[in-house]
Amino acid sequence: MALYFVTGKGGVGKTRYSVLLSQKMKKAELAELSQALQSEAEKFKLSLSTIHSFSKETLGETFLKKSLRIPFLSHWISQSKIFQTLFQLAPNLYELLLLRQWIQIAENKDLIVDAPSSGHFIALLEAAKAAKEMFDGGSLHKLADEILKYFQKANTTSVFIVSLPETSALEESTAIEENLRKNYPKMRIQKILNRKHIAPPKELELSKNMQQLAYDRPKLEDERIFSYTFDQILEEGAVTL
Amino acid sequence: MKIQFIWGPGGVGKSHLSILQAYQSTYASTALFTLDPSRRLFDLLQISREKTRVDVKLKNKKFFLCGLEATQLFEELSQKSIANAKVRIFYEQMVKGLQEFREYLSLIQLSDEINKSTYERLVIDTPPLQEAFGLQRAMNNLQSFFSQSLIQFALKGQQAKILHSTMKHAFELSRVFIGKKSAERVFEFLEWLGTHADRFQKAADQLTKLSYSEETEHLFVLSPETAFVRLEDIQKLSKPFKNISFVINRSVFDEKIPDENDSFCNEMREFKNLESKLIQDLKRLFPKSEISRLPYQLMGDDTEEELIRFSESRMTKVDVPKST
């Protein structure tokens, strides 16, 4: 059972890819931060398996329950202004707790995470390292350690980096890949090219603009992706993997 | 100074639209600020990300580009009251690790820049929509963040006995989670931050007033594929704004698509349907807002030539479709 992250530049189709991946991995569950999976699935009239979405409040309270082991006290503290403020002020705390939740689920089932875009995704993974450096002791330090150990094990985590055949998306994918290979050598990385365009087989009557999009765009895309390798290339409009 | 905020989901061309707005500005002097931590504008304009303030010349158009950045702010704040090395480290971690904190800081910087600015026109590029919520929350909550938070406790703690004991409990609680030394650092940091509370509160007030003013324009960039759920997000985000308009980038509405069954024609037909629905939804949810469109153009190389061509595109206003 493993954790599968889907990331890439904003707007490349992470949510779409997460939905399609869950259709292929029938027993996998999904997780997200942005409440977009359901509406994406509806476009294809698909029903999705469990979607996990954790609010800060839920995570905070669950964490307290585990740390303090006294349910009513945890609830009371989690409602207090002080705790809420501390929670807000603690860097990386939300990210740490999220990672921990996802890892816990992935210990029993395959979990596909519709992750944030590039920079935020890297920052999310880094939360554990940062927490370990910032906090010299305490339960968060311990938690950060556990998370880092998980990412350092083989066969626990895969990352799908989704890109478009556009310069900025391609460059950003390369940057994420380099970062992951350097910092998380045990993670399995797969590179996905989304929305590759194919020229129409016939000559069509189109405006100048549309002509360029129909016939020039596929050729330009081929040139742009020439020096890149992908594990999978999805054509524009693909509805299965 | 005429201010315009540019909002939008990721991948719709918000960065391009921000540059277009600055490029097409008819004011004597124009500035383009970016709150987007990805600094996409700098990449598009082929300016090194090491720079934060640059005079840009694109063909024969000039504007000032400024990336708002938390570490600069730290240097300024440190000049007012010296932050020791521990506080500095904690500040850097807060900036890296806490998106909301970054947002508060970038807003404070924005407020400072607006006060300093002598430009007639100011275009402000924001982070992608999901993150922009944090900005709006920050704008709404900046004041309460500082007035209700532990910073006030830290300041008053020395004076009031009750508050002091609350501080003590908070300290004990945090020790359990983050260790003794870290807890001390957190409170030192809060104390330091507290010395700037006034400034932050003033910035919050100013920005709130500014963004909710009728003089300030808010342009939302969308594409035909923008999901309905995003429109609901936009409704929430834009509730306090008075002057809202929309531009649909990658519009195909005026195009005639042949009745063929290849992937290109299918894609364009799908876009056309989606765009039609999008316009209907926009008219329904935002009846007073102006809607424009920019035609779908060949893009993707990120060259200067491509950028100039895009920046010279004309936005055309949308007529309400006859069928509903």
XYZ file of C-alpha atoms in Angstrom:
565
model
C 0.000 0.000 0.000
C 1.444 3.350 -0.950
C 1.092 7.083 -1.246
C 0.722 8.565 -4.735
C 1.154 12.320 -5.128
C 0.005 14.150 -8.243
C 1.679 17.519 -8.731
C 2.825 19.977 -11.407
C 2.460 23.617 -12.394
C -0.885 25.306 -11.729
C -3.499 24.466 -14.362
C -1.777 21.398 -15.921
C -4.568 19.029 -14.980
C -3.550 17.512 -11.625
C -7.119 17.086 -10.488
C -8.139 15.539 -13.789
C -5.186 13.160 -13.674
C -5.953 12.195 -10.063
C -9.502 11.277 -11.084
C -8.308 9.234 -14.076
C -5.679 7.503 -11.955
C -8.286 6.516 -9.393
C -10.310 4.893 -12.177
C -7.297 2.849 -13.136
C -6.385 1.960 -9.511
C -9.826 0.812 -8.540
C -9.151 0.179 -4.871
C -7.326 3.439 -4.260
C -8.793 6.254 -2.196
C -8.308 9.943 -2.874
C -7.221 12.955 -0.828
C -7.274 16.630 -1.641
C -6.807 20.108 -0.258
C -9.052 22.037 -2.564
C -12.499 20.388 -2.984
C -12.123 20.036 -6.744
C -12.140 16.252 -7.224
C -15.893 15.750 -7.001
C -16.794 18.333 -9.644
C -14.031 17.046 -11.921
C -15.396 13.501 -11.674
C -18.904 14.751 -12.450
C -17.670 16.030 -15.816
C -17.079 12.405 -16.769
C -20.118 11.110 -14.913
C -17.801 9.117 -12.702
C -18.348 8.229 -9.117
C -15.327 8.382 -6.926
C -14.311 6.243 -4.017
C -13.626 7.881 -0.673
C -12.246 11.419 -0.829
C -10.323 12.494 2.244
C -10.289 16.165 3.075
C -8.978 17.365 6.418
C -9.614 20.776 7.895
C -7.168 22.460 10.246
C -9.642 22.169 13.096
C -10.071 18.403 12.688
C -6.362 17.841 12.415
C -5.630 19.971 15.443
C -8.133 18.190 17.593
C -7.034 14.708 16.451
C -3.447 15.613 17.191
C -4.291 16.831 20.660
C -6.309 13.700 21.392
C -3.335 11.563 20.489
C -0.842 13.691 22.434
C -2.873 14.288 25.548
C -4.899 11.084 25.577
C -7.778 12.719 27.430
C -10.655 13.195 24.960
C -12.710 15.843 26.725
C -9.628 17.854 27.596
C -8.400 17.674 24.008
C -11.704 18.948 22.736
C -11.777 21.785 25.249
C -8.221 22.834 24.511
C -8.693 22.654 20.757
C -11.562 25.126 21.083
C -9.538 27.565 23.143
C -8.362 30.811 21.631
C -4.817 30.187 22.770
C -4.530 26.838 21.094
C -6.102 28.105 17.904
C -3.658 30.962 17.780
C -0.686 28.718 18.535
C -1.898 26.376 15.851
C -2.091 29.217 13.369
C 1.318 30.505 14.324
C 3.153 27.213 14.260
C 4.908 26.985 10.928
C 4.352 23.758 9.057
C 2.065 22.338 11.723
C -0.922 21.880 9.422
C 1.302 20.350 6.750
C 2.893 17.972 9.252
C -0.442 16.756 10.507
C -1.743 16.342 6.956
C 1.277 14.290 5.950
C 0.839 12.130 8.999
C -2.830 11.489 8.169
C -2.076 10.579 4.587
C 0.753 8.270 5.611
C -1.525 6.548 8.112
C -4.145 5.901 5.437
C -1.487 4.744 2.951
C -0.343 2.095 5.389
C -3.546 0.200 4.695
C -4.694 1.358 1.279
C -3.375 3.032 -1.833
C -3.950 6.753 -1.477
C -3.864 9.209 -4.387
C -3.283 12.778 -3.274
C -4.320 15.622 -5.573
C -1.385 17.630 -4.292
C -0.737 21.362 -4.492
C 1.220 22.790 -7.395
C 5.003 22.591 -7.591
C 6.384 25.092 -5.081
C 3.704 24.375 -2.529
C 4.119 20.648 -2.972
C 7.838 20.825 -2.284
C 7.160 23.047 0.735
C 4.618 20.491 1.951
C 7.184 17.698 1.814
C 9.755 19.967 3.438
C 7.486 20.626 6.393
C 8.895 17.596 8.176
C 12.505 18.641 7.692
C 11.761 22.203 8.714
C 9.857 21.097 11.803
C 12.709 18.845 12.847
C 15.143 21.764 12.573
C 12.926 24.280 14.297
C 11.681 22.199 17.171
C 14.334 20.766 19.462
C 11.988 18.328 21.189
C 8.387 17.527 21.893
C 5.790 15.534 20.033
C 6.100 17.498 16.790
C 9.772 16.747 16.514
C 8.958 13.073 16.938
C 6.216 13.269 14.347
C 8.507 15.011 11.876
C 11.042 12.245 12.346
C 8.484 9.543 11.603
C 7.404 11.297 8.443
C 10.962 11.686 7.196
C 11.659 8.005 7.838
C 8.600 7.076 5.792
C 9.765 9.107 2.823
C 13.195 7.538 3.094
C 11.818 4.018 2.713
C 11.557 2.458 -0.704
C 8.182 1.571 -2.248
C 6.169 3.864 -0.028
C 5.768 6.955 -2.163
C 5.284 7.747 -5.850
C 5.058 11.191 -7.393
C 3.353 11.859 -10.715
C 4.631 15.124 -12.153
C 2.112 16.388 -14.673
C 3.137 18.837 -17.362
C 1.730 20.495 -20.469
C 3.674 20.824 -23.729
C 4.422 24.460 -22.811
C 7.807 25.864 -21.905
C 6.982 27.055 -18.375
C 5.239 23.814 -17.394
C 8.078 21.695 -18.797
C 10.700 23.734 -16.962
C 8.789 23.582 -13.736
C 8.436 19.802 -14.007
C 12.158 19.467 -14.483
C 12.777 21.591 -11.405
C 10.436 19.476 -9.262
C 11.993 16.277 -10.539
C 15.506 17.477 -9.722
C 14.450 18.526 -6.256
C 12.773 15.191 -5.544
C 15.619 13.049 -6.890
C 18.057 14.991 -4.736
C 16.071 15.098 -1.503
C 13.917 11.979 -1.674
C 15.919 9.415 -3.654
C 13.585 6.539 -2.702
C 10.498 8.158 -4.179
C 9.331 6.757 -7.491
C 8.840 9.530 -10.035
C 6.672 9.357 -13.113
C 6.441 12.149 -15.654
C 3.165 12.704 -17.386
C 2.580 14.931 -20.374
C -1.001 16.108 -20.507
C -2.985 17.698 -23.328
C -0.732 16.880 -26.232
C -2.368 18.124 -29.399
C -2.687 16.208 -32.640
C -3.289 17.948 -35.977
C -6.606 17.190 -37.693
C -6.171 14.552 -40.419
C -7.978 16.686 -43.025
C -7.521 20.231 -44.196
C -10.255 22.259 -42.553
C -11.803 25.637 -43.248
C -10.702 27.674 -40.245
C -9.818 31.242 -39.301
C -6.120 32.166 -39.271
C -6.005 31.843 -35.504
C -7.612 28.431 -35.530
C -5.335 27.298 -38.369
C -2.327 28.052 -36.188
C -3.809 26.184 -33.260
C -4.828 23.213 -35.405
C -1.692 22.728 -37.489
C 1.207 24.736 -36.054
C 0.606 24.008 -32.400
C 1.160 20.216 -32.607
C 4.448 20.760 -34.446
C 5.651 23.344 -31.921
C 4.745 20.998 -29.107
C 6.754 18.196 -30.700
C 9.766 20.515 -30.864
C 9.357 21.621 -27.284
C 9.099 18.135 -25.823
C 11.832 16.678 -27.985
C 14.499 16.697 -25.296
C 12.184 15.466 -22.524
C 11.164 11.920 -21.657
C 7.773 10.992 -20.308
C 6.348 7.868 -18.749
C 2.996 8.673 -20.272
C 1.664 11.107 -22.868
C -2.010 11.976 -22.784
C -3.678 13.534 -25.772
C -6.002 16.493 -25.368
C -9.375 15.132 -24.346
C -8.115 11.812 -22.970
C -10.646 10.243 -20.632
C -8.740 7.139 -19.587
C -5.136 6.334 -18.795
C -3.626 56.434 -8.060
C -5.873 54.011 -9.932
C -5.489 50.489 -8.618
C -6.451 47.234 -10.290
C -6.173 43.762 -8.742
C -5.876 40.803 -11.121
C -7.286 37.520 -9.750
C -7.771 34.055 -11.224
C -7.289 30.296 -10.866
C -3.955 28.714 -11.836
C -3.289 28.153 -15.542
C -5.781 30.639 -17.064
C -3.189 33.211 -18.109
C -3.411 35.556 -15.124
C 0.257 36.476 -15.344
C -0.095 37.270 -19.040
C -3.180 39.364 -18.357
C -1.376 41.306 -15.650
C 1.368 42.197 -18.098
C -1.223 43.071 -20.744
C -2.934 45.461 -18.351
C 0.346 47.182 -17.529
C 1.337 47.259 -21.201
C -1.975 48.725 -22.353
C -2.131 51.288 -19.577
C -2.727 54.794 -20.910
C -1.605 56.504 -17.724
C 1.545 58.581 -17.584
C 3.243 56.145 -15.215
C 2.402 52.534 -14.428
C 3.610 50.010 -11.897
C 3.016 46.266 -11.842
C 3.275 44.561 -8.445
C 3.177 40.841 -7.906
C 2.060 39.089 -4.754
C 2.497 35.709 -6.399
C 5.342 33.892 -4.657
C 6.100 31.970 -7.857
C 7.197 35.281 -9.468
C 5.937 34.085 -12.816
C 5.881 37.657 -14.095
C 9.635 37.857 -13.757
C 10.092 34.679 -15.785
C 7.738 35.872 -18.501
C 9.534 39.209 -18.730
C 12.848 37.347 -18.706
C 14.048 39.123 -15.606
C 16.175 37.324 -13.052
C 14.272 36.343 -9.909
C 17.155 37.728 -7.867
C 15.875 41.220 -8.634
C 12.797 42.536 -6.876
C 12.368 46.015 -8.360
C 12.977 46.673 -12.030
C 12.051 49.186 -14.693
C 10.690 47.159 -17.572
C 10.702 48.128 -21.226
C 8.569 45.980 -23.506
C 8.685 47.186 -27.120
C 8.003 50.910 -26.571
C 6.078 50.543 -23.325
C 7.547 51.148 -19.921
C 6.401 50.144 -16.473
C 7.891 49.441 -13.075
C 7.867 45.838 -11.853
C 7.999 45.002 -8.145
C 7.915 41.580 -6.507
C 6.710 41.758 -2.916
C 8.924 39.696 -0.734
C 8.950 38.890 2.951
C 12.693 38.876 3.625
C 13.020 42.495 2.518
C 10.360 43.408 4.977
C 12.255 41.638 7.719
C 15.318 43.785 7.084
C 13.214 46.922 7.349
C 11.476 45.752 10.489
C 14.781 44.797 12.041
C 16.018 48.300 11.571
C 13.259 49.565 13.792
C 13.843 47.029 16.533
C 16.795 44.696 16.325
C 15.945 41.063 15.944
C 18.477 38.656 17.349
C 19.736 35.639 15.432
C 17.155 33.290 16.956
C 14.302 35.554 15.969
C 15.756 35.877 12.480
C 15.826 32.091 12.048
C 12.318 31.786 13.352
C 11.143 34.546 11.013
C 12.641 32.748 8.036
C 10.946 29.531 9.037
C 7.672 31.317 9.534
C 7.984 32.791 6.062
C 8.855 29.453 4.487
C 6.547 27.284 6.496
C 3.455 29.320 7.051
C 1.658 30.447 3.961
C -0.692 32.661 5.912
C 2.158 34.455 7.543
C 3.747 35.072 4.142
C 0.471 36.482 3.002
C 0.238 38.863 5.945
C 3.741 40.051 5.246
C 3.248 40.522 1.528
C 0.151 42.572 2.280
C 2.079 44.748 4.664
C 4.690 45.266 2.006
C 1.973 46.060 -0.501
C 0.583 48.680 1.828
C 4.040 50.221 2.231
C 4.655 50.269 -1.499
C 1.302 51.881 -2.179
C 2.093 54.591 0.339
C 5.490 55.225 -1.244
C 4.257 54.978 -4.806
C 3.954 57.943 -7.105
C 2.642 55.939 -10.042
C -0.664 56.919 -11.562
C -1.673 53.368 -12.353
C -1.009 50.324 -10.215
C -1.724 46.783 -11.443
C -1.493 44.099 -8.759
C -0.990 40.456 -9.753
C -2.202 38.053 -7.061
C -1.431 34.384 -6.325
C -3.706 31.735 -7.919
C -7.221 31.730 -6.538
C -6.957 28.989 -3.942
C -4.047 30.792 -2.351
C -5.717 34.144 -2.854
C -8.304 33.118 -0.300
C -5.525 33.179 2.205
C -4.756 36.724 1.101
C -8.308 37.800 1.522
C -8.533 36.094 4.876
C -5.305 37.854 5.751
C -6.761 41.205 4.670
C -9.865 40.623 6.721
C -8.055 39.119 9.628
C -4.840 41.082 9.717
C -6.171 43.309 12.372
C -7.714 40.532 14.440
C -4.621 38.392 13.957
C -2.586 40.973 15.748
C -5.122 42.204 18.205
C -6.396 38.861 19.391
C -3.304 36.797 19.097
C -0.635 35.973 21.532
C 1.249 39.032 20.423
C -1.095 41.110 22.457
C -0.737 38.614 25.251
C 3.008 38.958 24.970
C 2.781 42.723 25.173
C 0.251 42.921 27.926
C 1.460 39.847 29.774
C 3.971 41.852 31.642
C 1.275 44.170 32.905
C -1.728 42.070 33.818
C -1.574 39.179 36.245
C -4.389 37.199 34.607
C -2.944 37.522 31.165
C 0.437 36.603 32.529
C -0.820 33.299 33.840
C -2.492 32.602 30.490
C 0.857 33.204 28.867
C 2.406 30.749 31.262
C -0.106 28.058 30.343
C 0.367 28.680 26.673
C 4.084 28.333 27.173
C 3.688 25.040 29.031
C 1.372 23.717 26.349
C 3.706 24.605 23.564
C 6.661 22.996 25.329
C 4.881 19.658 25.086
C 4.654 19.986 21.349
C 7.815 21.721 20.331
C 10.329 21.398 23.128
C 11.540 23.927 25.673
C 14.055 25.855 23.567
C 11.686 26.192 20.642
C 8.924 27.425 22.907
C 11.238 30.135 24.198
C 12.110 31.111 20.642
C 8.451 31.314 19.663
C 7.705 33.689 22.491
C 10.749 35.813 21.784
C 9.607 36.006 18.195
C 6.122 37.016 19.228
C 7.514 39.726 21.467
C 9.593 41.086 18.625
C 6.644 40.934 16.254
C 4.546 42.709 18.849
C 6.770 45.763 18.622
C 5.506 46.164 15.065
C 1.855 45.485 15.815
C 0.845 49.096 15.213
C 2.313 49.167 11.764
C 0.630 45.917 10.839
C -2.705 47.138 12.049
C -2.403 50.357 10.049
C -1.495 48.346 6.938
C -4.500 46.087 7.429
C -6.861 49.026 7.746
C -5.464 50.759 4.722
C -5.606 47.727 2.467
C -9.092 46.786 3.500
C -10.305 50.314 2.776
C -8.493 50.335 -0.551
C -9.632 46.988 -1.867
C -13.257 47.593 -0.934
C -13.316 51.052 -2.509
C -15.371 51.797 -5.616
C -12.302 53.302 -7.232
C -10.401 50.015 -7.091
C -10.931 47.602 -9.981
C -10.914 43.838 -9.573
C -10.432 41.859 -12.765
C -11.000 38.106 -12.656
C -9.307 36.085 -15.372
C -11.047 32.890 -16.417
C -10.891 30.395 -19.259
C -13.784 28.429 -20.793
C -12.852 25.425 -18.677
C -13.243 27.250 -15.365
C -15.379 24.979 -13.192
C -18.562 26.275 -11.608
C -17.142 25.618 -8.168
C -14.533 28.303 -8.913
C -17.288 30.803 -9.629
C -18.681 30.061 -6.199
C -15.199 30.634 -4.790
C -15.025 33.926 -6.660
C -18.375 34.979 -5.267
C -17.067 34.425 -1.764
C -13.774 36.167 -2.396
C -15.264 39.135 -4.191
C -18.191 39.794 -1.858
C -16.785 43.007 -0.377
C -15.431 44.296 -3.703
C -17.417 47.029 -5.436
C -15.947 47.105 -8.903
C -15.651 43.622 -10.449
C -15.134 42.585 -14.052
C -14.229 39.392 -15.887
C -12.128 38.454 -18.874
C -12.408 35.083 -20.546
C -9.002 34.178 -21.885
C -8.650 31.553 -24.637
C -12.091 32.432 -25.928
C -13.356 30.542 -28.990
C -16.858 31.937 -28.966
C -16.574 33.825 -32.228
C -14.953 30.934 -34.053
C -16.741 28.719 -36.529
C -15.840 25.087 -35.795
C -16.237 22.525 -38.622
C -18.469 19.570 -37.976
C -15.624 17.007 -37.914
C -14.848 14.312 -35.384
C -11.133 14.797 -34.823
C -9.585 15.736 -31.481
C -9.029 19.376 -32.452
C -12.595 20.072 -33.557
C -13.951 18.165 -30.578
C -11.789 20.200 -28.238
C -12.857 23.527 -29.749
C -16.506 22.544 -29.782
C -16.282 21.541 -26.142
C -14.626 24.874 -25.312
C -17.355 26.737 -27.119
C -20.062 24.966 -25.130
C -18.215 25.507 -21.885
C -17.690 29.169 -22.683
C -21.339 29.674 -23.438
C -22.294 28.113 -20.119
C -19.631 30.099 -18.300
C -20.986 33.377 -19.633
C -24.524 32.446 -18.622
C -23.345 31.556 -15.127
C -21.353 34.774 -14.843
C -24.284 36.889 -15.934
C -26.439 35.171 -13.373
C -24.022 35.347 -10.446
C -22.553 38.764 -11.236
C -25.277 40.674 -13.102
C -23.587 44.058 -12.725
C -20.157 42.981 -13.921
C -18.648 43.606 -17.298
C -17.434 40.528 -19.170
C -14.840 40.603 -21.946
C -13.029 37.994 -23.959
C -9.623 37.462 -25.453
C -9.350 35.058 -28.360
C -7.494 31.756 -28.055
C -4.043 32.331 -29.527
C -1.064 30.149 -30.191
C 1.145 30.400 -27.092
C 3.563 28.317 -25.062
C 7.030 29.419 -26.048
C 7.341 32.213 -23.456
C 9.364 34.393 -25.839
C 9.357 38.179 -25.790
C 7.747 38.226 -29.224
C 4.911 36.036 -28.002
C 4.453 38.228 -24.924
C 4.267 41.437 -26.961
C 1.810 39.873 -29.390
C -0.376 38.809 -26.486
C -0.060 42.140 -24.701
C -1.306 43.932 -27.798
C -4.456 41.786 -28.050
C -7.775 43.548 -27.785
C -10.362 42.456 -25.243
C -13.872 42.544 -26.658
C -17.005 42.882 -24.573
C -19.427 40.001 -24.404
C -23.032 40.253 -25.553
C -25.466 38.193 -23.548
C -26.331 35.069 -25.566
C -29.937 35.164 -26.823
C -30.783 31.661 -25.615
C -30.802 31.001 -21.870
